[in-house]
Amino acid sequence: MKALVYNEIKLFFSKKNVFLMLLAILSVLLIFQFYYVKLYKEYPSVKMEELQSEINNATVWYERYSNQLETLYNESPEHESISSLEFMADVWSVNLNNLNFLKILWENSHKNELKIQEVNQKLDNNLVRVFEQKIDVRGSNLYRTNERDWNKRMLLMKEYGKDEQLPEINPNRPDGFYIINQAINGESPFSLVFIFLFILLNYDIWSLDFENETIRLIFTLPFSKKRIYLTRFFSRFILSLCAVVLCLIVLFFLGNIQFGLGLDRYGIINEKAVQTFGFFETSGDMFFSSDKVVSMLGITMYTFTVFVAYIFLIYSLVQLVSYISKNQMISFLLPLTGLITLMTYLLLPRDTHNVGYNVFLYLQTQKLFDGSLGIGLLLALFILILSSLLMFAISMFTLMKREQ
């Protein structure tokens, strides 16, 4: 058995595969430096534009309430709606003042980091009274997105307060744990590199031997075909996964050296989405009360679990095609077509409520954890593993039929 494993390790580290691994490491380094570091550095200017848009919006709404009040003061000073209009005018006035001050602070964000965090808190705290009175402000962007995102910010603020610290003003800081989560969450260029790496490392796992007719030599070894197949299947998967982990380790150290470890950061997951074994509606109101704060280490563990299950599905598909087709070109082109499909599914936005039925989207872990995909984490993992086992079973069935 040891001889079989050693032989697979030797075959895996071919010149082609070593070159692919080095190319993958180079790719993730370039993506990190020229995409994520660039996003981090450009965030202040992007934030300034975003704040100006918010200021323009707040000005419109403040003037709208002020004009309505002025009209009522002149025409009907005892009107019953005056108090509610005064309330909302005050809310928008405070909001507008804070936004203007925040924009000034962002002009020199490095020196004003603490003050920016404090003003962000004031902006969100100002909305507590609106939320408590259950005032419908949909369409006004008062919550800066929606009530649920505002609630997430409040939860994070409370959690950071327990540690007597404030959240990072630049959410794009590519520190160690942040960049690892980005690399395996399915919505980054890294994920496509890793999926492509898995395909290229394994598309010829069986077809190369079939074309060179070395398959006969392999299956004449003093072991059963089943044992030989299982050894290659699992050893190649573990070795391919190690190649991806190597890229992640390089990324982690690069992020850690330049921007820190990132363990002091927190994220939000939804308990219902994580604990449910089933499908559900993707209405935000259903998840509002079940959002919870999780450490960055916890989110990384959740994300990596989904990533491994997803990549195992890709691997199972690739080796199945390679074994059945017996042709390197077919076993390369079919998974490559699948990769293009993956790029389409992973990168294009989804508006449908039935996205939970699309297994290709399960790698979008951020959406999976907050309930946006409409499927629970447990069911998603079950479907991924079941699909992989189905492909594995087909391969084993084909092997046993050929053995007969």
Coordinates of C-alpha atoms in Angstrom, one line a residue:
M1 CA 0.0 0.0 0.0
K2 CA 2.8 2.4 0.9
A3 CA 4.4 1.6 -2.5
L4 CA 1.2 2.6 -4.3
V5 CA 1.0 5.9 -2.4
Y6 CA 4.6 6.7 -3.0
N7 CA 4.2 6.0 -6.7
E8 CA 1.2 8.4 -6.9
I9 CA 3.2 11.1 -5.2
K10 CA 6.0 10.6 -7.6
L11 CA 3.6 10.7 -10.6
F12 CA 1.8 13.8 -9.2
F13 CA 5.0 15.9 -9.0
S14 CA 5.6 15.8 -12.8
K15 CA 7.3 18.7 -14.5
K16 CA 3.8 19.8 -15.8
N17 CA 2.3 19.8 -12.3
V18 CA 5.2 21.5 -10.6
F19 CA 5.1 24.2 -13.3
L20 CA 1.3 24.6 -12.7
M21 CA 1.8 25.0 -9.0
L22 CA 4.5 27.6 -9.4
L23 CA 2.3 29.4 -11.9
A24 CA -0.6 29.4 -9.5
I25 CA 1.6 30.8 -6.7
L26 CA 2.8 33.6 -9.0
S27 CA -0.8 34.3 -10.1
V28 CA -2.1 34.7 -6.5
L29 CA 0.8 36.9 -5.7
L30 CA 0.0 39.2 -8.7
I31 CA -3.7 39.2 -7.9
F32 CA -2.9 40.1 -4.3
Q33 CA -0.5 42.9 -5.2
F34 CA -2.2 44.4 -8.2
Y35 CA -5.9 43.8 -7.3
Y36 CA -6.4 43.6 -3.5
V37 CA -3.7 46.1 -2.5
K38 CA -5.0 48.4 -5.2
L39 CA -8.5 48.1 -3.8
Y40 CA -7.2 48.9 -0.4
K41 CA -5.4 52.0 -1.5
E42 CA -8.2 53.3 -3.7
Y43 CA -10.9 52.8 -1.0
P44 CA -10.5 56.4 0.4
S45 CA -11.3 58.0 -2.9
V46 CA -14.1 55.6 -3.6
K47 CA -15.5 56.3 -0.1
M48 CA -15.3 60.1 -0.8
E49 CA -17.4 59.6 -3.9
E50 CA -19.9 57.4 -2.0
L51 CA -20.2 60.0 0.8
Q52 CA -20.8 62.8 -1.7
S53 CA -23.7 60.7 -3.2
E54 CA -25.0 60.2 0.3
I55 CA -24.7 63.9 1.1
N56 CA -26.7 64.8 -2.1
N57 CA -29.4 62.3 -1.1
A58 CA -29.6 63.5 2.5
T59 CA -29.8 67.2 1.3
V60 CA -32.8 66.3 -0.9
W61 CA -34.6 64.6 1.9
Y62 CA -33.8 67.2 4.5
E63 CA -35.0 70.0 2.2
R64 CA -38.1 68.0 1.4
Y65 CA -39.1 67.7 5.1
S66 CA -38.1 71.3 5.8
N67 CA -40.2 72.6 2.9
Q68 CA -43.2 70.6 4.0
L69 CA -42.8 71.9 7.5
E70 CA -42.5 75.5 6.3
T71 CA -45.7 75.1 4.3
L72 CA -47.6 73.7 7.3
Y73 CA -46.3 76.3 9.7
N74 CA -47.7 79.0 7.3
E75 CA -51.0 77.3 6.3
S76 CA -51.9 75.0 9.2
P77 CA -49.7 75.4 12.3
E78 CA -51.8 72.9 14.3
H79 CA -51.6 70.1 11.7
E80 CA -51.2 66.7 13.3
S81 CA -48.4 65.6 11.0
I82 CA -46.1 68.5 12.1
S83 CA -44.5 66.5 14.9
S84 CA -43.6 63.6 12.7
L85 CA -42.2 65.9 10.1
E86 CA -40.1 67.7 12.7
F87 CA -38.8 64.4 13.9
M88 CA -37.7 63.3 10.4
A89 CA -36.3 66.7 9.6
D90 CA -34.2 66.5 12.7
V91 CA -33.0 63.0 11.8
W92 CA -32.0 64.1 8.3
S93 CA -30.4 67.2 9.7
V94 CA -28.2 65.2 12.1
N95 CA -27.5 62.7 9.3
L96 CA -26.5 65.4 6.9
N97 CA -24.2 67.2 9.3
N98 CA -22.4 63.9 10.2
L99 CA -22.0 63.0 6.5
N100 CA -20.5 66.4 5.7
F101 CA -18.1 66.1 8.6
L102 CA -17.2 62.5 7.6
K103 CA -16.3 63.6 4.1
I104 CA -13.9 66.2 5.5
L105 CA -12.3 63.6 7.7
W106 CA -11.8 61.2 4.8
E107 CA -9.7 63.8 3.0
N108 CA -7.0 62.8 5.5
S109 CA -8.2 59.4 6.6
H110 CA -4.8 58.1 8.0
K111 CA -4.7 60.9 10.6
N112 CA -8.5 61.0 11.3
E113 CA -9.1 57.2 11.7
L114 CA -10.3 57.4 15.3
K115 CA -12.6 60.4 14.5
I116 CA -14.0 58.6 11.4
Q117 CA -14.9 55.6 13.5
E118 CA -16.7 57.9 16.1
V119 CA -18.7 59.7 13.4
N120 CA -19.7 56.4 11.8
Q121 CA -21.0 55.4 15.2
K122 CA -23.0 58.7 15.5
L123 CA -24.5 58.1 12.1
D124 CA -25.8 54.7 13.1
N125 CA -26.8 55.7 16.6
N126 CA -28.9 58.5 15.1
L127 CA -31.1 55.9 13.4
V128 CA -32.0 54.0 16.6
R129 CA -34.9 56.3 17.2
V130 CA -36.2 55.8 13.6
F131 CA -36.0 52.0 14.0
E132 CA -37.6 52.0 17.5
Q133 CA -40.6 54.0 16.1
K134 CA -40.8 51.6 13.1
I135 CA -40.9 54.4 10.6
D136 CA -40.9 53.3 7.0
V137 CA -38.0 55.0 5.2
R138 CA -37.6 52.6 2.3
G139 CA -36.3 54.2 -0.8
S140 CA -34.6 57.1 1.1
N141 CA -31.3 55.3 1.8
L142 CA -31.4 56.6 5.4
Y143 CA -30.0 53.3 6.7
R144 CA -27.2 53.7 4.0
T145 CA -28.4 50.4 2.5
N146 CA -31.2 48.7 4.4
E147 CA -32.3 48.0 8.0
R148 CA -30.6 44.7 8.1
D149 CA -27.2 46.1 7.1
W150 CA -27.6 48.8 9.6
N151 CA -28.4 46.2 12.3
K152 CA -25.2 44.3 11.2
R153 CA -23.2 47.4 11.8
M154 CA -24.7 47.9 15.2
L155 CA -24.0 44.3 16.1
L156 CA -20.4 44.7 15.1
M157 CA -20.1 48.0 16.9
K158 CA -21.3 46.3 20.1
E159 CA -18.9 43.4 19.7
Y160 CA -15.9 45.7 19.1
G161 CA -17.0 47.7 22.1
K162 CA -16.6 44.7 24.3
D163 CA -12.9 44.5 23.3
E164 CA -12.6 48.3 23.7
Q165 CA -11.8 48.8 20.1
L166 CA -13.4 50.2 16.9
P167 CA -13.9 48.5 13.5
E168 CA -11.4 49.0 10.7
I169 CA -12.4 52.1 8.6
N170 CA -11.1 50.4 5.5
P171 CA -12.9 47.1 5.1
N172 CA -10.6 46.2 2.1
R173 CA -7.5 45.9 4.3
P174 CA -6.0 42.6 2.9
D175 CA -4.5 41.3 6.2
G176 CA -3.8 37.6 6.7
F177 CA -7.2 36.2 7.6
Y178 CA -9.2 38.6 5.4
I179 CA -7.2 37.6 2.3
I180 CA -7.6 33.9 3.1
N181 CA -11.4 34.3 3.3
Q182 CA -11.4 36.3 0.0
A183 CA -9.3 33.6 -1.6
I184 CA -11.9 30.8 -1.0
N185 CA -15.2 32.6 -0.9
G186 CA -16.1 32.0 -4.6
E187 CA -16.4 35.7 -5.6
S188 CA -12.8 36.4 -6.0
P189 CA -10.2 35.8 -8.8
F190 CA -8.4 33.5 -6.4
S191 CA -11.2 31.0 -6.4
L192 CA -11.1 30.7 -10.2
V193 CA -7.3 30.2 -10.1
F194 CA -7.7 27.4 -7.6
I195 CA -10.5 25.7 -9.5
F196 CA -8.5 26.0 -12.7
L197 CA -5.5 24.6 -10.9
F198 CA -7.5 21.6 -9.8
I199 CA -8.7 20.9 -13.4
L200 CA -5.2 21.3 -14.9
L201 CA -3.6 19.1 -12.2
N202 CA -6.1 16.3 -12.7
Y203 CA -7.7 16.4 -16.1
D204 CA -5.2 13.6 -17.3
I205 CA -5.4 11.6 -14.1
W206 CA -6.6 8.6 -16.1
S207 CA -6.7 9.6 -19.7
L208 CA -2.9 10.0 -19.9
D209 CA -2.4 6.4 -18.9
F210 CA -5.2 5.2 -21.3
E211 CA -3.7 7.1 -24.3
N212 CA -0.1 5.8 -23.5
E213 CA -1.5 2.4 -22.7
T214 CA 0.3 2.4 -19.4
I215 CA -3.1 1.7 -17.8
R216 CA -2.4 -2.0 -18.5
L217 CA 0.9 -1.8 -16.6
I218 CA -0.8 0.0 -13.7
F219 CA -3.6 -2.6 -13.4
T220 CA -1.1 -5.5 -13.5
L221 CA 0.4 -4.4 -10.2
P222 CA 0.0 -7.0 -7.4
F223 CA -3.1 -5.1 -6.1
S224 CA -6.8 -5.2 -6.9
K225 CA -8.0 -2.6 -9.4
K226 CA -10.3 -1.2 -6.7
R227 CA -7.4 -0.6 -4.4
I228 CA -5.3 1.0 -7.1
Y229 CA -8.3 3.2 -8.1
L230 CA -9.0 4.3 -4.6
T231 CA -5.4 5.0 -3.8
R232 CA -5.0 7.3 -6.9
F233 CA -8.4 8.9 -6.3
F234 CA -7.8 10.0 -2.7
S235 CA -4.0 10.6 -2.9
R236 CA -4.3 12.9 -5.9
F237 CA -7.1 14.8 -4.2
I238 CA -5.1 15.3 -1.1
L239 CA -2.0 16.3 -3.1
S240 CA -4.0 18.8 -5.2
L241 CA -5.6 20.2 -2.1
C242 CA -2.1 20.6 -0.6
A243 CA -1.1 22.6 -3.7
V244 CA -4.0 25.0 -3.1
V245 CA -3.2 25.2 0.7
L246 CA 0.4 26.1 -0.3
C247 CA -1.0 29.1 -2.3
L248 CA -3.1 30.0 0.7
I249 CA -0.1 29.9 3.1
V250 CA 1.9 32.1 0.8
L251 CA -1.1 34.6 0.6
F252 CA -1.5 34.4 4.4
F253 CA 2.1 35.3 5.1
L254 CA 2.1 38.0 2.5
G255 CA -1.0 39.6 4.0
N256 CA 0.2 39.2 7.5
I257 CA 3.6 40.8 6.8
Q258 CA 2.2 43.8 5.0
F259 CA -1.1 44.4 6.8
G260 CA -1.2 42.3 10.0
L261 CA -2.8 39.1 11.1
G262 CA -6.5 40.2 11.1
L263 CA -7.6 38.1 14.0
D264 CA -9.0 41.2 15.7
R265 CA -11.7 41.5 13.0
Y266 CA -15.3 40.2 13.1
G267 CA -17.9 39.3 10.6
I268 CA -21.6 38.5 10.5
I269 CA -23.3 35.2 9.8
N270 CA -26.9 34.3 10.0
E271 CA -27.8 31.5 12.5
K272 CA -30.8 30.5 10.5
A273 CA -28.8 30.2 7.3
V274 CA -26.0 28.2 9.0
Q275 CA -28.2 25.9 11.1
T276 CA -31.0 25.2 8.7
F277 CA -31.2 21.9 6.7
G278 CA -33.4 23.0 3.9
F279 CA -34.5 25.8 1.6
F280 CA -36.1 29.1 2.6
E281 CA -37.3 32.4 1.2
T282 CA -34.6 35.0 0.8
S283 CA -36.5 37.9 2.3
G284 CA -34.3 40.1 4.5
D285 CA -37.0 40.5 7.2
M286 CA -36.7 36.7 8.0
F287 CA -33.0 37.0 8.9
F288 CA -33.0 40.3 10.8
S289 CA -33.2 38.8 14.3
S290 CA -30.9 35.9 13.7
D291 CA -27.8 37.7 12.5
K292 CA -24.8 37.1 14.9
V293 CA -21.2 38.2 15.2
V294 CA -18.5 35.6 14.6
S295 CA -14.7 35.9 14.9
M296 CA -12.7 36.0 11.7
L297 CA -11.2 32.6 12.7
G298 CA -14.8 31.2 12.9
I299 CA -15.7 32.6 9.5
T300 CA -12.5 31.1 8.0
M301 CA -13.4 27.7 9.4
Y302 CA -16.9 27.8 7.9
T303 CA -15.6 29.1 4.6
F304 CA -12.8 26.5 4.3
T305 CA -15.3 23.7 5.0
V306 CA -17.5 24.7 2.1
F307 CA -14.5 25.3 -0.1
V308 CA -13.1 21.8 0.5
A309 CA -16.6 20.2 -0.2
Y310 CA -17.0 22.3 -3.3
I311 CA -13.5 21.6 -4.7
F312 CA -14.0 17.9 -4.0
L313 CA -17.1 18.0 -6.3
I314 CA -15.0 19.6 -9.0
Y315 CA -12.3 17.0 -8.6
S316 CA -14.8 14.1 -8.6
L317 CA -16.2 15.4 -11.9
V318 CA -12.8 15.9 -13.5
Q319 CA -11.6 12.4 -12.6
L320 CA -14.9 10.8 -13.7
V321 CA -14.6 12.5 -17.2
S322 CA -10.9 11.5 -17.4
Y323 CA -11.7 7.9 -16.6
I324 CA -14.7 7.4 -18.8
S325 CA -13.5 9.4 -21.8
K326 CA -9.9 7.9 -21.9
N327 CA -9.0 10.9 -23.9
Q328 CA -6.9 13.9 -22.7
M329 CA -8.4 16.4 -25.0
I330 CA -12.0 15.5 -24.0
S331 CA -11.0 15.3 -20.3
F332 CA -9.5 18.8 -20.6
L333 CA -12.1 20.5 -22.7
L334 CA -15.2 19.3 -20.8
P335 CA -13.9 20.6 -17.4
L336 CA -12.7 23.8 -19.1
T337 CA -16.2 24.4 -20.4
G338 CA -17.4 23.8 -16.9
L339 CA -15.0 26.4 -15.7
I340 CA -16.5 29.0 -18.1
T341 CA -19.9 28.0 -16.8
L342 CA -18.6 28.5 -13.2
M343 CA -17.3 31.9 -14.1
T344 CA -20.7 32.8 -15.5
Y345 CA -22.6 31.5 -12.4
L346 CA -20.2 32.9 -9.8
L347 CA -19.5 36.4 -11.2
L348 CA -22.9 37.4 -12.6
P349 CA -25.5 38.7 -10.1
R350 CA -28.5 36.7 -9.3
D351 CA -32.0 38.1 -8.8
T352 CA -34.0 34.9 -8.7
H353 CA -35.3 33.5 -5.4
N354 CA -34.4 30.0 -6.5
V355 CA -30.6 30.4 -6.4
G356 CA -30.4 27.8 -3.7
Y357 CA -31.1 25.1 -6.2
N358 CA -28.0 26.0 -8.2
V359 CA -25.0 24.0 -6.8
F360 CA -22.5 26.1 -8.7
L361 CA -23.4 29.1 -6.4
Y362 CA -22.6 27.3 -3.1
L363 CA -19.0 28.6 -3.2
Q364 CA -20.3 32.1 -2.7
T365 CA -19.9 31.6 1.0
Q366 CA -20.7 35.1 2.1
K367 CA -24.1 34.9 0.5
L368 CA -24.6 31.4 1.8
F369 CA -23.9 32.4 5.4
D370 CA -26.2 35.4 5.3
G371 CA -29.1 33.5 3.7
S372 CA -29.0 35.2 0.3
L373 CA -28.8 31.9 -1.6
G374 CA -32.0 30.6 0.1
I375 CA -30.4 27.3 1.2
G376 CA -29.1 26.3 4.6
L377 CA -25.4 25.6 5.1
L378 CA -26.0 22.0 6.2
L379 CA -28.1 21.2 3.2
A380 CA -25.6 22.8 0.9
L381 CA -22.8 20.7 2.3
F382 CA -25.0 17.6 2.1
I383 CA -25.7 18.3 -1.6
L384 CA -22.1 18.9 -2.4
I385 CA -20.9 15.8 -0.7
L386 CA -23.8 13.7 -2.2
S387 CA -23.0 14.9 -5.7
S388 CA -19.3 14.0 -5.3
L389 CA -20.1 10.6 -3.9
L390 CA -22.5 10.0 -6.9
M391 CA -19.7 10.7 -9.4
F392 CA -17.4 8.5 -7.3
A393 CA -19.9 5.7 -7.4
I394 CA -20.3 6.0 -11.2
S395 CA -16.5 5.7 -11.5
M396 CA -16.4 2.7 -9.2
F397 CA -19.3 1.0 -11.1
T398 CA -17.6 1.6 -14.4
L399 CA -14.4 0.1 -13.0
M400 CA -16.1 -3.0 -11.7
K401 CA -17.9 -3.5 -15.0
R402 CA -14.6 -3.3 -16.9
E403 CA -13.0 -5.7 -14.4
Q404 CA -15.7 -8.3 -15.3

